[in-house]
mmCIF file of C-alpha atoms in Angstrom:
data_model
loop_
_atom_site.group_PDB
_atom_site.id
_atom_site.type_symbol
_atom_site.label_atom_id
_atom_site.label_comp_id
_atom_site.label_asym_id
_atom_site.label_seq_id
_atom_site.Cartn_x
_atom_site.Cartn_y
_atom_site.Cartn_z
ATOM 1 C CA UNK Y 1 70.792 175.232 103.626
ATOM 2 C CA UNK Y 2 71.443 175.772 107.319
ATOM 3 C CA UNK Y 3 72.716 172.635 108.817
ATOM 4 C CA UNK Y 4 72.730 172.807 112.594
ATOM 5 C CA UNK Y 5 73.058 169.599 114.579
ATOM 6 C CA UNK Y 6 70.385 169.423 117.284
ATOM 7 C CA UNK Y 7 71.787 169.840 120.735
ATOM 8 C CA UNK Y 8 68.532 169.170 122.641
ATOM 9 C CA UNK Y 9 65.854 166.566 122.257
ATOM 10 C CA UNK Y 10 62.291 167.442 121.240
ATOM 11 C CA UNK Y 11 60.331 168.135 124.433
ATOM 12 C CA UNK Y 12 56.805 169.254 125.202
ATOM 13 C CA UNK Y 13 56.374 170.294 128.730
ATOM 14 C CA UNK Y 14 54.001 172.334 130.819
ATOM 15 C CA UNK Y 15 56.169 175.494 130.740
ATOM 16 C CA UNK Y 16 58.740 174.887 128.060
ATOM 17 C CA UNK Y 17 58.833 173.164 124.581
ATOM 18 C CA UNK Y 18 61.823 172.330 122.405
ATOM 19 C CA UNK Y 19 60.628 171.957 118.821
ATOM 20 C CA UNK Y 20 62.385 171.343 115.481
ATOM 21 C CA UNK Y 21 60.680 172.160 112.200
ATOM 22 C CA UNK Y 22 61.139 171.553 108.478
ATOM 23 C CA UNK Y 23 60.110 174.704 106.716
ATOM 24 C CA UNK Y 24 59.038 174.465 102.991
ATOM 25 C CA UNK Y 25 58.550 177.628 101.029
ATOM 26 C CA UNK Y 26 57.629 177.859 97.389
ATOM 27 C CA UNK Y 27 58.078 181.232 95.775
ATOM 28 C CA UNK Y 28 55.786 181.818 92.786
ATOM 29 C CA UNK Y 29 56.008 184.666 90.229
ATOM 30 C CA UNK Y 30 52.555 186.169 90.303
ATOM 31 C CA UNK Y 31 50.903 184.371 93.053
ATOM 32 C CA UNK Y 32 51.634 184.564 96.817
ATOM 33 C CA UNK Y 33 54.155 182.119 98.219
ATOM 34 C CA UNK Y 34 53.183 178.803 99.713
ATOM 35 C CA UNK Y 35 54.770 178.123 103.077
ATOM 36 C CA UNK Y 36 54.262 175.080 105.291
ATOM 37 C CA UNK Y 37 55.868 173.849 108.334
ATOM 38 C CA UNK Y 38 56.178 170.225 109.659
ATOM 39 C CA UNK Y 39 57.397 169.312 113.109
ATOM 40 C CA UNK Y 40 60.298 166.776 113.227
ATOM 41 C CA UNK Y 41 60.902 164.916 116.552
ATOM 42 C CA UNK Y 42 64.474 164.598 117.622
ATOM 43 C CA UNK Y 43 65.770 161.954 120.048
ATOM 44 C CA UNK Y 44 69.436 161.921 121.105
ATOM 45 C CA UNK Y 45 70.032 158.478 122.418
ATOM 46 C CA UNK Y 46 72.113 158.383 125.577
ATOM 47 C CA UNK Y 47 73.883 155.682 127.547
ATOM 48 C CA UNK Y 48 72.564 154.215 130.790
ATOM 49 C CA UNK Y 49 74.410 155.880 133.850
ATOM 50 C CA UNK Y 50 77.192 153.541 134.957
ATOM 51 C CA UNK Y 51 76.342 153.890 138.525
ATOM 52 C CA UNK Y 52 72.577 153.590 139.286
ATOM 53 C CA UNK Y 53 72.572 152.927 143.007
ATOM 54 C CA UNK Y 54 69.452 152.489 144.959
ATOM 55 C CA UNK Y 55 67.691 155.305 146.820
ATOM 56 C CA UNK Y 56 66.917 155.084 150.474
ATOM 57 C CA UNK Y 57 65.258 158.016 152.479
ATOM 58 C CA UNK Y 58 63.575 158.286 155.700
ATOM 59 C CA UNK Y 59 60.813 160.938 156.638
ATOM 60 C CA UNK Y 60 58.714 161.396 159.691
ATOM 61 C CA UNK Y 61 57.371 163.364 162.564
ATOM 62 C CA UNK Y 62 59.570 163.127 165.688
ATOM 63 C CA UNK Y 63 58.334 160.487 168.167
ATOM 64 C CA UNK Y 64 55.189 159.874 166.154
ATOM 65 C CA UNK Y 65 55.776 158.482 162.674
ATOM 66 C CA UNK Y 66 58.912 157.367 160.851
ATOM 67 C CA UNK Y 67 58.644 156.038 157.320
ATOM 68 C CA UNK Y 68 61.489 154.602 155.186
ATOM 69 C CA UNK Y 69 61.336 154.594 151.375
ATOM 70 C CA UNK Y 70 63.555 152.283 149.177
ATOM 71 C CA UNK Y 71 63.737 152.350 145.410
ATOM 72 C CA UNK Y 72 65.911 149.858 143.552
ATOM 73 C CA UNK Y 73 67.543 152.530 141.332
ATOM 74 C CA UNK Y 74 68.117 156.328 141.013
ATOM 75 C CA UNK Y 75 67.453 156.826 137.270
ATOM 76 C CA UNK Y 76 64.554 155.310 135.276
ATOM 77 C CA UNK Y 77 63.840 155.051 131.558
ATOM 78 C CA UNK Y 78 60.293 156.170 130.486
ATOM 79 C CA UNK Y 79 59.217 152.619 130.037
ATOM 80 C CA UNK Y 80 60.534 151.337 133.363
ATOM 81 C CA UNK Y 81 58.434 150.282 136.262
ATOM 82 C CA UNK Y 82 59.387 151.898 139.516
ATOM 83 C CA UNK Y 83 59.875 149.244 142.120
ATOM 84 C CA UNK Y 84 60.410 149.833 145.793
ATOM 85 C CA UNK Y 85 59.401 149.313 149.426
ATOM 86 C CA UNK Y 86 57.932 151.450 152.142
ATOM 87 C CA UNK Y 87 58.803 150.501 155.636
ATOM 88 C CA UNK Y 88 56.875 151.895 158.646
ATOM 89 C CA UNK Y 89 59.476 152.144 161.346
ATOM 90 C CA UNK Y 90 57.457 153.910 163.989
ATOM 91 C CA UNK Y 91 53.795 154.508 164.065
ATOM 92 C CA UNK Y 92 52.179 156.127 167.111
ATOM 93 C CA UNK Y 93 49.364 157.972 165.185
ATOM 94 C CA UNK Y 94 46.367 156.659 163.367
ATOM 95 C CA UNK Y 95 46.838 156.843 159.680
ATOM 96 C CA UNK Y 96 43.522 157.199 157.852
ATOM 97 C CA UNK Y 97 44.759 157.703 154.292
ATOM 98 C CA UNK Y 98 48.201 157.588 152.560
ATOM 99 C CA UNK Y 99 49.308 158.358 149.061
ATOM 100 C CA UNK Y 100 52.398 158.008 147.150
ATOM 101 C CA UNK Y 101 52.898 160.069 143.890
ATOM 102 C CA UNK Y 102 55.502 160.362 141.230
ATOM 103 C CA UNK Y 103 55.832 164.135 140.502
ATOM 104 C CA UNK Y 104 57.020 165.536 137.298
ATOM 105 C CA UNK Y 105 59.393 168.551 137.754
ATOM 106 C CA UNK Y 106 60.525 170.902 134.873
ATOM 107 C CA UNK Y 107 63.372 173.355 135.125
ATOM 108 C CA UNK Y 108 64.334 175.982 132.631
ATOM 109 C CA UNK Y 109 67.287 178.335 132.489
ATOM 110 C CA UNK Y 110 70.889 178.013 133.509
ATOM 111 C CA UNK Y 111 72.394 176.046 136.319
ATOM 112 C CA UNK Y 112 71.197 173.243 138.633
ATOM 113 C CA UNK Y 113 68.323 173.747 141.111
ATOM 114 C CA UNK Y 114 69.088 172.570 144.645
#
């Protein structure tokens, strides 16, 4: 048997997947072997970050529009609800439509993207 502790959690993304399998193979004398794979999900429980300060950022167009975004914490669990505020600090243009989206970002490879 090969015992290798999982170093990564199971993950299914758009560009990358991390999967773990149990492979069962039965060798038979005069018949072809029977082989079957079954995926096993791995979750490595972690601890909540000790410092989870709020996020505050400001975006805008000079002398036309300034918007401030505030979120109550930086890290969220998958089951959390994102709670925050949007403050319009300066509005000198007509806003016809506005959307706010949570964007999923995946990275692969070594190092940290900046």
